[in-house]
Amino acid sequence: MTLETSIEFLKGIGPERAKFIKNVLGISTVEDLLTFYPLRYIDKSKIYNIGDLAEEPEADIQLKGKITEIQEISYGNGKNRMSAKFRDQTGTLELVWFRYSKWMKEQIPLNREIFIFGKVSLFNGIFSMAHPEIETDEKKALSGSLLPIYPGSEKLAKRGINNKFFQTVLSEITLNLPSLMQENMPDSLIKSLKLIGRIPAFYHIHFPKDFHHFEHANRRLKFEEAFFFQLGYGLKKQYQKISVIGNPFPKIGENFNKFYSHNLPFELTNAQKRVLKEIRTDMKKPIQMNRLLQGDVGSGKTMVALLAMLIAMDNGFQSCMMAPTEILAQQHFNSIRELLVNTDINVRLLTGSTKTAERKIIHAELLSGELSILVGTHAVLEDIVQFKNLGLAIIDEQHRFGVAQRAKLWAKNKIPPHILVMTATPIPRTLAMSFYSDLDVSVIDEMPVGRKPIITAHRREKDRLSVFRFAKDEIEKGRQIYFVYPLIEESETLDYKNLMENFDHIVAFFEGKNVTMLHGRMKPAEKEAAMSYFASGKAEIMVATTVIEVGVNVPNASVMIIESAERFGLSQLHQLRGRVGRGAEQSFCILMTSDKLSTESRTRIKTMTETNDGFKISEVDMQLRGPGDILGTQQSGVVDFKKLDLTADGKIIKASKAAVDHLLKKDPHLQNPENAGLKNYYLKLYKGKNKWSRIS
Ligand code: ADP
Ligand code: MG
């Protein structure tokens, strides 16, 4: 038997069943079976006291005591139930049988010391156990170890592939473990992290002697998964660092210094200073920077980006900044131009709707080097857009651009430009640590001073009048309001609020106020006009779909009313809320929902009303949706772990990353004999995938 052996050759399986198992469970080899981990374990080694039960225990448990009375209850419609009282020295519990026979009833031992085993439930303050297993033999009851319970289904059970089946085949396989596998981590690592060996880990994950053994096995297997995943990224990053040269920016010069001492409109936050330093340190080196800048909405990423671009300029290089939508690009362009108003730095905007005449100027100035900063949309990526010497490319809102597009930017210069990716969607740290392992991560974790936290409230349809009145009052105080709706006429079958209809309601209620509208079906020029109508203060109210989600900056807008808020995801709600709270005034976010909410919707709304912290929100989001969904479907395979749980195993992920960093520092090409086992395992794991790895 080897790990690759087909399960058809295992005792009692055969080709028919092997095929069936493969189809249903995707298991075809011995190795697949070994990593078919138990869902949970039942513990017969321990006897619980009824008096110690505080709440429903997770797993099935065993109790020792006596059945003191039995009675049958008839419901009259032919259905009966049998119940019994079970006592130990600490309390009483009820036993229930919904299905039973006369014979069964007679077999139940009364007033005799017995063991019962099963799932305890709490109902109306009374503990009960339905259909308990009853054992009179003490030896059999206390069988010692934990019994694994494997994932299964009725379909499988019908073909005899039940829990007993898995227990039997796995007990055979685990007996052969020493000849099946070798340790894949060096001794020193195992010792320093107090891990157990690979073989005992696989044994005890299936047949743990007790929970202590289970926990050690579990930790080892999780660590192993995290470790080899990190090693993949670590080697890739190392390869990039060796092979991808970049233009060093050693200087801080006139452009940066002049701006920093004369034009900076505010003091940078400590977090902004810190990340700027991290960026500077990267760009000083003759290696391409690949950095992710994470910062919550409103944390001031634009300023950091601008300062980085000024450093590029001081070193004789051009920069470009790319945003996912035209509106956003326009806004970046406006705010950068405004910040640079007292300088002679040449900045231009290139989007799909840039006029031909302007395009010609841009193309010429990019080639001659006259243009220092280009702001734009995807239009920047077109082949016709050529730079004299592009040194820094900044991508705002990372998740909307694909990796292929990032690569296009690389090709814009002989020596690829430094890359700074900015995202306002905080992703959980564990996810950042694993998924973005090939990017270095900087985090702005502090808001500019003087911001008043946004007050968030949950309201329902019956509160609509008071919500509208509140909005009216805020407008009277000089503020502006957003109304956001989930969709526009996308699907008639869904009962989404219809934007047009609501637009009319709002116009009617807020008589005398100017209402403008923004949605995805408008042409860029129309959007632009609507946006500037609102941004300039001419319109007090903006009715919009999620088009405004990203980046829009109108500091005087202080109320965000989100309609059908239960239809939005958490990160989207957080993004939308970030459109207010940008000025000095107290801002509000009102989440309007229907009366009935699913548990998940309720959790989302509650999270929003409880915190403004984007990182906390992203943690909850990951718990609700799972890491794959957060990253988007095409990337979910990346986080397809068997044991590792990105939501809960932050500590292990961190430790594995540290271990990989340490390992690669000491032995970058895995040549040390101590690491031979690790290298072999790694090469097998990533067979054909490690194009970037120098190890072989
Ligand atoms: P985001 O990180 O969401 O892109 P922005 O860069 O748009 O945030 O900044 C949000 C607002 O905060 C802008 O109006 C900007 O001028 C302001 N801002 C940025 N940094 C600071 C700071 N250190 N002190 C005060 N205001 C700041
Ligand atoms: Mg921004």
XYZ file of C-alpha atoms in Angstrom, residues 237-606:
370
model
C 8.132 36.271 -3.397
C 11.790 35.407 -3.028
C 11.944 34.645 -6.732
C 10.312 37.963 -7.558
C 12.811 39.763 -5.369
C 15.754 38.101 -7.024
C 14.565 38.367 -10.564
C 12.308 41.385 -10.804
C 14.523 44.390 -10.700
C 13.089 47.811 -10.146
C 14.214 51.387 -10.430
C 15.681 52.584 -7.149
C 14.374 55.944 -5.923
C 17.139 56.984 -3.529
C 16.280 60.673 -3.398
C 13.810 62.811 -1.568
C 13.946 66.040 -3.496
C 12.402 69.364 -4.244
C 8.930 68.249 -5.295
C 8.345 66.210 -2.180
C 9.995 68.612 0.241
C 8.333 71.736 -1.087
C 4.941 70.120 -1.020
C 5.478 68.608 2.390
C 6.506 71.863 4.032
C 4.224 74.311 2.202
C 1.221 72.596 0.668
C 0.254 69.889 3.087
C -3.259 70.911 4.206
C -3.085 68.902 7.420
C -0.678 67.017 9.602
C -0.333 63.401 8.517
C -1.620 60.816 10.950
C 0.991 58.555 12.505
C -0.349 55.692 10.460
C 0.050 57.686 7.239
C 3.627 58.532 8.221
C 4.379 54.909 8.985
C 3.075 53.515 5.701
C 4.785 56.281 3.753
C 8.034 55.191 5.348
C 7.357 51.578 4.390
C 6.730 52.636 0.806
C 9.856 54.782 0.741
C 12.005 51.980 2.065
C 10.708 49.687 -0.683
C 11.207 52.199 -3.462
C 14.772 52.930 -2.422
C 15.771 49.426 -3.417
C 16.616 48.292 -6.945
C 13.799 45.752 -6.628
C 10.238 46.200 -7.759
C 7.854 47.164 -4.975
C 4.640 45.136 -4.761
C 2.745 46.581 -1.883
C -0.862 46.499 -0.771
C -2.033 49.576 1.088
C -5.056 48.806 3.191
C -6.945 51.566 4.889
C -10.519 52.015 5.837
C -12.666 54.459 3.896
C -11.630 57.982 4.759
C -8.312 57.002 6.308
C -6.434 59.185 3.821
C -4.866 56.885 1.261
C -4.937 59.496 -1.506
C -2.446 61.693 0.301
C -0.066 58.773 0.797
C -0.367 57.955 -2.894
C 0.370 61.520 -3.897
C 3.443 61.719 -1.682
C 4.754 58.481 -3.190
C 4.238 59.936 -6.672
C 6.189 63.040 -5.686
C 9.092 60.832 -4.632
C 8.963 59.150 -8.041
C 9.113 62.585 -9.648
C 12.061 63.614 -7.534
C 13.895 60.642 -8.977
C 13.037 61.548 -12.532
C 10.128 59.149 -13.053
C 6.500 59.408 -14.096
C 3.574 57.971 -12.148
C 0.112 56.834 -12.960
C -2.874 56.246 -10.764
C -5.693 54.013 -11.873
C -9.247 53.868 -10.513
C -12.009 51.421 -11.410
C -14.638 53.946 -12.486
C -14.717 57.197 -14.343
C -16.259 59.064 -11.426
C -13.535 57.905 -9.118
C -10.767 58.732 -11.525
C -12.267 62.170 -11.939
C -12.391 62.644 -8.180
C -8.810 61.551 -7.714
C -7.804 63.874 -10.481
C -9.696 66.782 -8.926
C -8.297 66.281 -5.456
C -4.738 65.774 -6.686
C -4.904 68.823 -8.893
C -6.296 70.825 -6.015
C -3.521 69.686 -3.713
C -0.920 70.562 -6.323
C -2.461 73.928 -7.186
C 0.522 75.954 -6.009
C 3.016 73.854 -7.901
C 3.840 73.575 -11.579
C 3.487 69.800 -11.600
C 1.711 68.584 -14.705
C -1.240 66.229 -13.988
C -3.740 64.929 -16.522
C -6.808 62.699 -16.630
C -7.310 59.884 -19.125
C -10.607 58.001 -19.260
C -12.849 56.478 -21.882
C -14.496 59.816 -22.470
C -11.365 61.912 -22.835
C -11.607 63.887 -26.098
C -9.276 63.045 -28.959
C -7.500 66.376 -28.821
C -6.712 65.921 -25.129
C -5.644 62.330 -25.750
C -3.147 63.471 -28.318
C -1.643 65.899 -25.843
C -1.494 63.207 -23.187
C 0.179 60.682 -25.472
C 2.749 63.237 -26.593
C 3.479 64.548 -23.120
C 3.815 61.049 -21.698
C 6.413 60.213 -24.324
C 8.349 63.426 -23.943
C 8.261 63.169 -20.161
C 6.485 66.492 -19.716
C 3.578 64.783 -17.997
C 4.514 63.675 -14.483
C 1.280 62.255 -13.161
C -1.427 60.521 -15.139
C -4.712 59.716 -13.432
C -7.183 57.474 -15.204
C -9.320 54.397 -15.634
C -8.601 51.180 -17.562
C -7.966 53.506 -20.491
C -4.452 53.891 -19.098
C -3.739 50.257 -19.904
C -4.264 50.586 -23.647
C -1.196 49.824 -25.696
C -1.190 53.237 -27.301
C -0.517 54.804 -23.905
C 3.277 54.806 -23.702
C 5.392 56.465 -21.059
C 8.874 57.886 -21.266
C 9.750 56.309 -17.946
C 6.933 55.041 -15.773
C 8.326 54.497 -12.293
C 5.275 54.047 -10.088
C 1.816 52.698 -10.751
C -0.899 53.077 -8.159
C -4.060 51.029 -8.404
C -7.004 52.131 -6.317
C -9.618 49.609 -5.223
C -7.691 46.497 -5.979
C -10.466 43.945 -6.093
C -11.882 45.369 -9.282
C -8.723 44.900 -11.246
C -7.503 41.468 -12.202
C -3.995 40.139 -11.960
C -3.727 40.246 -15.755
C -4.315 43.971 -15.688
C -1.647 44.429 -13.071
C 0.685 42.599 -15.422
C -0.142 45.026 -18.250
C 1.125 47.832 -16.090
C 4.366 45.980 -15.539
C 4.974 45.962 -19.248
C 4.687 49.728 -19.565
C 8.334 50.195 -18.739
C 11.474 48.244 -19.548
C 12.196 47.999 -15.871
C 8.756 47.400 -14.348
C 7.324 50.217 -12.253
C 6.829 49.947 -8.530
C 3.284 48.866 -7.788
C 1.127 50.175 -4.983
C -2.298 48.629 -4.706
C -4.774 50.498 -2.531
C -7.907 48.993 -1.116
C -10.580 50.416 1.105
C -12.135 47.038 1.690
C -10.349 45.830 4.739
C -9.895 42.112 4.527
C -9.346 40.026 7.620
C -5.718 39.875 8.608
C -5.586 36.107 8.327
C -6.769 36.380 4.768
C -4.341 39.146 3.949
C -1.540 37.070 5.418
C -2.374 34.093 3.286
C -3.936 35.392 0.133
C -1.759 38.434 -0.365
C 1.419 36.726 0.681
C 3.050 37.853 -2.543
C 2.317 41.474 -1.737
C 3.767 43.275 1.236
C 0.994 44.788 3.270
C 0.819 48.248 4.801
C -2.118 49.198 6.941
C -3.478 52.640 7.804
C -5.203 51.775 11.038
C -5.944 55.238 12.294
C -8.379 57.911 11.192
C -7.521 61.603 10.854
C -8.186 63.413 14.116
C -11.392 65.280 14.697
C -13.599 62.865 12.802
C -16.849 62.234 14.572
C -17.760 58.556 14.393
C -20.808 58.013 12.213
C -23.966 57.159 14.144
C -25.712 54.180 12.597
C -29.331 53.252 13.221
C -31.642 50.505 12.069
C -35.160 51.576 11.025
C -38.128 49.808 9.469
C -40.887 50.782 7.074
C -43.137 51.985 9.905
C -40.480 54.546 10.863
C -40.271 55.989 7.372
C -42.027 59.239 8.142
C -39.756 60.031 11.052
C -36.681 59.107 8.996
C -37.778 61.471 6.240
C -38.470 64.217 8.767
C -35.066 63.733 10.249
C -33.521 64.010 6.799
C -35.498 67.186 6.164
C -34.193 68.702 9.395
C -30.621 67.909 8.444
C -31.121 69.547 5.057
C -32.482 72.617 6.832
C -29.224 72.708 8.782
C -27.371 72.869 5.494
C -26.431 69.207 5.104
C -26.818 66.907 2.106
C -28.387 63.463 1.967
C -27.825 60.233 0.092
C -30.552 57.681 -0.582
C -29.177 54.397 -1.854
C -31.202 51.591 -3.458
C -30.035 48.070 -4.220
C -30.773 47.759 -7.917
C -32.485 49.398 -10.798
C -35.047 47.381 -12.721
C -32.601 44.506 -12.986
C -35.182 41.876 -12.431
C -38.931 42.120 -12.293
C -39.208 38.995 -10.236
C -37.336 40.504 -7.348
C -39.288 42.920 -5.249
C -36.508 45.457 -5.084
C -37.473 48.995 -4.502
C -37.781 50.660 -7.800
C -35.425 53.555 -7.994
C -37.557 55.625 -10.344
C -40.692 55.266 -8.303
C -38.871 56.198 -5.144
C -37.228 59.098 -6.832
C -40.697 60.538 -7.429
C -41.680 59.963 -3.785
C -38.599 61.704 -2.570
C -39.077 64.631 -4.918
C -42.651 64.961 -3.648
C -41.787 64.731 0.044
C -38.794 67.039 -0.113
C -40.673 69.675 -2.051
C -38.548 72.672 -2.950
C -35.271 70.769 -2.615
C -33.140 69.673 -5.532
C -32.874 65.957 -6.023
C -30.399 64.358 -8.381
C -30.006 60.773 -9.462
C -27.141 58.445 -10.236
C -27.362 54.908 -11.558
C -25.463 52.411 -13.656
C -27.425 52.903 -16.856
C -26.490 56.522 -17.236
C -23.813 57.617 -19.692
C -20.503 58.744 -18.182
C -21.232 62.371 -19.006
C -24.648 62.183 -17.337
C -23.133 60.588 -14.253
C -20.486 63.226 -14.162
C -23.100 65.988 -14.391
C -25.247 64.434 -11.657
C -22.255 63.971 -9.421
C -20.980 67.492 -9.772
C -24.504 68.861 -9.273
C -24.468 67.157 -5.888
C -20.808 67.763 -5.047
C -21.174 71.483 -5.702
C -24.068 71.637 -3.252
C -26.671 72.580 -5.850
C -28.617 69.432 -5.088
C -29.400 68.610 -1.481
C -30.342 65.028 -2.189
C -28.677 62.299 -4.204
C -30.743 59.231 -5.034
C -28.463 56.495 -6.238
C -27.719 52.853 -6.714
C -24.445 51.404 -5.532
C -22.653 53.267 -8.303
C -21.586 55.657 -5.558
C -20.101 52.854 -3.531
C -16.470 53.582 -4.035
C -14.506 56.676 -3.306
C -17.039 59.444 -3.814
C -16.080 62.369 -1.635
C -18.629 65.026 -0.678
C -17.705 66.237 2.817
C -20.952 68.166 3.308
C -23.069 65.046 2.878
C -23.864 63.849 6.370
C -26.787 61.454 6.076
C -26.711 58.112 4.264
C -30.041 56.347 4.038
C -29.692 52.810 2.719
C -32.958 51.292 1.497
C -33.535 47.532 1.707
C -30.290 47.380 3.624
C -30.781 43.663 4.237
C -30.015 43.093 0.571
C -26.498 44.408 0.827
C -23.428 42.552 1.931
C -21.491 43.768 4.938
C -18.537 45.172 3.091
C -20.842 46.976 0.704
C -22.777 48.518 3.604
C -19.534 49.623 5.143
C -18.369 51.151 1.870
C -21.632 52.989 1.438
C -21.547 54.321 4.971
C -18.061 55.616 4.257
C -19.553 58.179 1.857
C -20.607 60.222 4.891
C -18.572 61.226 7.910
C -16.064 63.037 5.716
C -16.675 66.514 7.057
C -16.681 68.186 10.452
C -20.388 67.606 11.136
C -21.950 64.669 12.928
C -22.965 62.130 10.297
C -25.649 59.469 10.289
C -26.249 56.240 8.494
C -29.782 54.857 8.536
C -30.343 51.261 7.521
C -33.916 50.778 6.331
C -35.108 47.184 6.258
C -38.322 45.227 6.060
C -39.789 43.841 9.273
C -38.763 40.247 8.745
C -35.059 39.568 8.649
C -33.115 36.359 8.329
C -30.628 35.587 11.077
C -27.791 36.468 8.784
C -29.299 39.797 7.761
C -29.878 40.602 11.384
C -26.233 39.880 12.182
C -25.139 42.164 9.370
C -27.368 45.030 10.453
C -26.392 44.585 14.088
